[in-house]
Amino acid sequence: MTLSEELATDDQRTPQPGDGPRGRSGWRHRLARLDVKASPYLYIAPFFVVFAVVGLFPLLYTGYISLFRWELGSDNPTFIGLQNYVELFADNQFYRTLTNTFSIFLLSSGPQIVIAVLLAALLNSRLRTPTGWRVGVLLPYAASLVAIGIIFANLFGPKYGLVNSVFQFFGLDRIDWQANRFASHIAIAVMVNWRWTGYNALIILAAMKAIPKELYEAARVDGASAVRQFRSVTLPLLRPTLVFVIITSTIGGLQIFTEPKLFDAMPGSNNGGSTNQFQTVTLYMYQTAFESQHFGYASAIAWVLFLVILVVASVNFLLTRRIASTGGPS
Amino acid sequence: MLRALLTCVSAVALVAAAGCGSSSGGTDQANTANGPVELTVATFTEFGYEDLLKEYEQAHSNIKITQRKTGQGGPYHQEFLTKLAAGSGLADVQALEEGHLSDFLDKSAKFNDLNQIGPQGLQDRWLKWKYDAGKSKDGKLIGYGTDIGPLAMCYRTDMFAAAGLPTDPAGVKSLFATWDSYFAAGDQFTKATGKAWFDSSAQVFNAMINQLDTGYLNTDDTLAIESNPGIKKSWDQVTSAATHGQSAKLTAFSPEWNSGFKQGAFATKTCPSWMLGVVKEQAGPENAGKWAVTDAFPNGGGNWGGSYLTVPTQSKHPKEAAELAAWLTAPEQQLKAFKKTGNFPSQVKAMESPELLATTNDYFGATKIGELFAAQAKKVTKAQYKGPKDGQIQENVTSPALSAVEQGKSPSDGWQQVVDGAKKLVR
């Protein structure tokens, strides 16, 4: 029996139980339909299963813990409802760390994306050994984060650091990179930028390579200068990539942890400086959970940070859409 | 995605390993009589136990020992605390450092009482204060003492000479008699040379606090910061010295602090026994012969550092583990560990051994450091009560606040930072 015959007979008569070969073929048919309908879901299921286990469950469980006064290792946590959140919104250190986080984020992500776009434009021009340059740009990304942290903390040492020695050589004032709040943010942002700019530049470069040559030719025929071409052709067409780069750097920037932790002069400290002048929210959260052992409170911090990131990411998304489209050829 | 997947895989592997571990533990327990007992010993930095553990295995054919070593103390104790809370994953014998002790004594229910499961009649083995400090409030002995860090004073003889101060041990005795005389000498020194007297306020303050009867918490675990006048007095003394230029303002163990040793940025250093190695390494050969160490320490003696061996209740072989811990902390074994690593033993017998007493240190002008630190250890009269989170108050509240004062905050604002920070931590 061929498949077409099978389908034809199926259409004529619904199979009865105990119908012999007919029944089996109907079952096979349903299996085939199930295959078409369900298989795609099965194929993508591993991601969602893994996400549910390592993403969604911790997310929800953290929310649950945040409703308790929960000491690490304590056998009987007490339910306190939203008390942790009430305390959090009156916690000066939380606002201080939130301000630090935004300050470091703006000081890093802003210059980083601008430089990355310019760097990508340079790499996109006719260079000798283009692969060499591209690999060179990516090199800082390949270096160990901890090594970078230790080296930069040394460079920015207030008394014996290289940066201050150079400043002094040029007759500038020495800066206490640890004590001064803004200076410490700049130092940390430099560390972040050094690592991530090349990575972002390569992503943007890939997008630039995908822009059709004809558009530039047409622009040149219209008499557009190189700058004008960049503004009116390159930037608008980079929009989707820029949205991606900005959102990932927002998520990364608001969770910044290792750099401020390693920047602290006290080894292993989570304090973020003597008066928490460069403690970020994630660092504060980590300290609250694993040093102070206030798990419930740390979970509340985690949830508020999650919401903050969601809000900032969507604001960024809307902004980049607007900016990129207003500069477009429309 | 790949990262998430890898995390998941490794998590599964961990669970599987833990599963295997517990099941094999179960069979071990059933076959103690015939099968070998597998013990794990977890330590951080260097305890000098490698050869000793082999020696123990040779003497006990039914025991197999695995040592888990961690480089740094900080992450080690964090993991220790997390696994203690989780109820699984710890070694049978876990080393525990004195600075973290307060966080663990609080959870004594999760440790075996070594006086019950271990060999009897050991309490006279250690200096009394060392033994007492390993006991929880309800009288359980949770750890056998390994080593200690008796405090002495290190000083730069060349810088002392430049400031017109005496340089020989007999001469500096009066400078280091009390904290008042110490800071007075500091004033004289900074006026004469314009250089700093000590490395960092916190390094002096911690030593002063350690000499009080109780730490940052009273014996009923309420905060002592505002009620204990000793703490405020020490704060005032140190911050006043710092505002007079006596502090080199270098955070201890930071790269800048290391450079400070090379540059000769300060003239004195509170020096527990293990600090001699640090001074030698950081000051380097170019400063050889300039540093001296003396047994005169302001207000007598003190202790900073040293460890204990504990047996958590999650151990499947608590009795065997306690026996091993008792053997490792016997005077003979700790003396061997001392020769290997320089960790100063806490056992009375070890401290009386001629070998230890004859030990000298060439970097510090061939001083008989064995004799010196044994004398300093005996000057400590009793164990200080350290309530829960005492260590964290020192690390995350007072030390940063002292550094803030060094960076320009007023001492009174800094004190407020201490009071607020401690209240937030202990709640």
PDB file of C-alpha atoms in Angstrom, chain A residues 47 50 54 69 71-73 75 87 91 93 154 157-161 176 178-179 265-267 271 273-275 277 284 286-287 290-294 297, chain B residues 1 4-5 8 78 81 85 103 107 110 248-256 259-260 263 265 389 392 395-396 399-400 403-404 407 409 417 424-425 427:
ATOM      1  CA  PHE A  47      17.449  25.439  25.261  1.00  0.00           C
ATOM      2  CA  VAL A  50      18.318  24.376  30.309  1.00  0.00           C
ATOM      3  CA  VAL A  54      19.566  27.479  35.257  1.00  0.00           C
ATOM      4  CA  ARG A  69      14.921  36.885  56.603  1.00  0.00           C
ATOM      5  CA  GLU A  71      20.738  33.688  57.003  1.00  0.00           C
ATOM      6  CA  LEU A  72      23.128  31.456  55.096  1.00  0.00           C
ATOM      7  CA  GLY A  73      22.956  28.062  56.777  1.00  0.00           C
ATOM      8  CA  ASP A  75      17.522  26.177  59.380  1.00  0.00           C
ATOM      9  CA  GLU A  87      14.490  48.289  53.906  1.00  0.00           C
ATOM     10  CA  ASP A  91      19.187  51.888  52.271  1.00  0.00           C
ATOM     11  CA  GLN A  93      24.357  52.146  50.529  1.00  0.00           C
ATOM     12  CA  ASN A 154      48.781  48.543  39.858  1.00  0.00           C
ATOM     13  CA  GLY A 157      48.065  52.894  42.379  1.00  0.00           C
ATOM     14  CA  PRO A 158      47.829  56.241  44.206  1.00  0.00           C
ATOM     15  CA  LYS A 159      51.420  56.297  45.508  1.00  0.00           C
ATOM     16  CA  TYR A 160      53.571  54.113  43.270  1.00  0.00           C
ATOM     17  CA  GLY A 161      51.322  53.670  40.226  1.00  0.00           C
ATOM     18  CA  ASP A 176      44.216  59.374  44.439  1.00  0.00           C
ATOM     19  CA  GLN A 178      41.319  54.839  45.215  1.00  0.00           C
ATOM     20  CA  ALA A 179      39.958  57.611  47.420  1.00  0.00           C
ATOM     21  CA  ALA A 265      43.435  47.987  47.432  1.00  0.00           C
ATOM     22  CA  MET A 266      42.421  45.469  50.094  1.00  0.00           C
ATOM     23  CA  PRO A 267      42.895  42.070  48.410  1.00  0.00           C
ATOM     24  CA  ASN A 271      33.814  46.818  49.952  1.00  0.00           C
ATOM     25  CA  GLY A 273      36.784  51.253  48.602  1.00  0.00           C
ATOM     26  CA  SER A 274      36.915  52.695  52.086  1.00  0.00           C
ATOM     27  CA  THR A 275      33.494  54.345  51.839  1.00  0.00           C
ATOM     28  CA  GLN A 277      32.990  54.823  46.616  1.00  0.00           C
ATOM     29  CA  TYR A 284      27.052  44.864  47.166  1.00  0.00           C
ATOM     30  CA  TYR A 286      27.541  39.460  46.543  1.00  0.00           C
ATOM     31  CA  GLN A 287      28.857  40.903  49.787  1.00  0.00           C
ATOM     32  CA  PHE A 290      28.169  35.572  50.921  1.00  0.00           C
ATOM     33  CA  GLU A 291      29.950  37.754  53.463  1.00  0.00           C
ATOM     34  CA  SER A 292      27.194  39.253  55.605  1.00  0.00           C
ATOM     35  CA  GLN A 293      25.124  36.117  54.899  1.00  0.00           C
ATOM     36  CA  HIS A 294      21.862  38.013  54.553  1.00  0.00           C
ATOM     37  CA  TYR A 297      18.188  40.898  51.522  1.00  0.00           C
TER      38      TYR A 297
ATOM     39  CA  MET B   1      23.913  29.531  25.556  1.00  0.00           C
ATOM     40  CA  ALA B   4      24.682  28.033  30.233  1.00  0.00           C
ATOM     41  CA  LEU B   5      24.899  24.526  28.854  1.00  0.00           C
ATOM     42  CA  CYS B   8      24.395  22.775  33.497  1.00  0.00           C
ATOM     43  CA  GLN B  78      33.601  31.281  51.942  1.00  0.00           C
ATOM     44  CA  LEU B  81      30.696  28.322  55.085  1.00  0.00           C
ATOM     45  CA  ALA B  85      25.215  25.465  55.262  1.00  0.00           C
ATOM     46  CA  ASP B 103      31.624  33.022  61.971  1.00  0.00           C
ATOM     47  CA  LYS B 107      27.369  27.362  64.030  1.00  0.00           C
ATOM     48  CA  LYS B 110      27.420  21.599  62.634  1.00  0.00           C
ATOM     49  CA  ALA B 248      51.973  55.571  55.475  1.00  0.00           C
ATOM     50  CA  LYS B 249      48.304  55.060  54.428  1.00  0.00           C
ATOM     51  CA  LEU B 250      49.033  51.795  52.663  1.00  0.00           C
ATOM     52  CA  THR B 251      46.289  49.181  52.675  1.00  0.00           C
ATOM     53  CA  ALA B 252      47.819  45.971  53.988  1.00  0.00           C
ATOM     54  CA  PHE B 253      48.710  43.339  51.365  1.00  0.00           C
ATOM     55  CA  SER B 254      47.955  45.700  48.479  1.00  0.00           C
ATOM     56  CA  PRO B 255      50.572  46.137  45.730  1.00  0.00           C
ATOM     57  CA  GLU B 256      51.218  49.636  47.106  1.00  0.00           C
ATOM     58  CA  SER B 259      56.130  48.664  47.276  1.00  0.00           C
ATOM     59  CA  GLY B 260      56.103  50.533  50.583  1.00  0.00           C
ATOM     60  CA  GLN B 263      60.725  52.130  49.369  1.00  0.00           C
ATOM     61  CA  ALA B 265      57.834  54.121  53.479  1.00  0.00           C
ATOM     62  CA  LYS B 389      30.722  38.472  62.625  1.00  0.00           C
ATOM     63  CA  GLN B 392      33.698  40.783  59.294  1.00  0.00           C
ATOM     64  CA  GLU B 395      37.490  43.481  57.566  1.00  0.00           C
ATOM     65  CA  ASN B 396      34.489  45.373  56.241  1.00  0.00           C
ATOM     66  CA  SER B 399      39.479  48.718  58.351  1.00  0.00           C
ATOM     67  CA  PRO B 400      37.708  50.620  55.535  1.00  0.00           C
ATOM     68  CA  SER B 403      41.405  53.932  55.537  1.00  0.00           C
ATOM     69  CA  ALA B 404      38.712  56.572  54.893  1.00  0.00           C
ATOM     70  CA  GLN B 407      42.088  59.473  52.847  1.00  0.00           C
ATOM     71  CA  LYS B 409      37.601  61.849  56.335  1.00  0.00           C
ATOM     72  CA  GLN B 417      30.852  55.057  59.678  1.00  0.00           C
ATOM     73  CA  LYS B 424      23.962  47.106  59.677  1.00  0.00           C
ATOM     74  CA  LEU B 425      26.092  43.969  59.695  1.00  0.00           C
ATOM     75  CA  ARG B 427      21.086  42.677  62.830  1.00  0.00           C
TER      76      ARG B 427
END
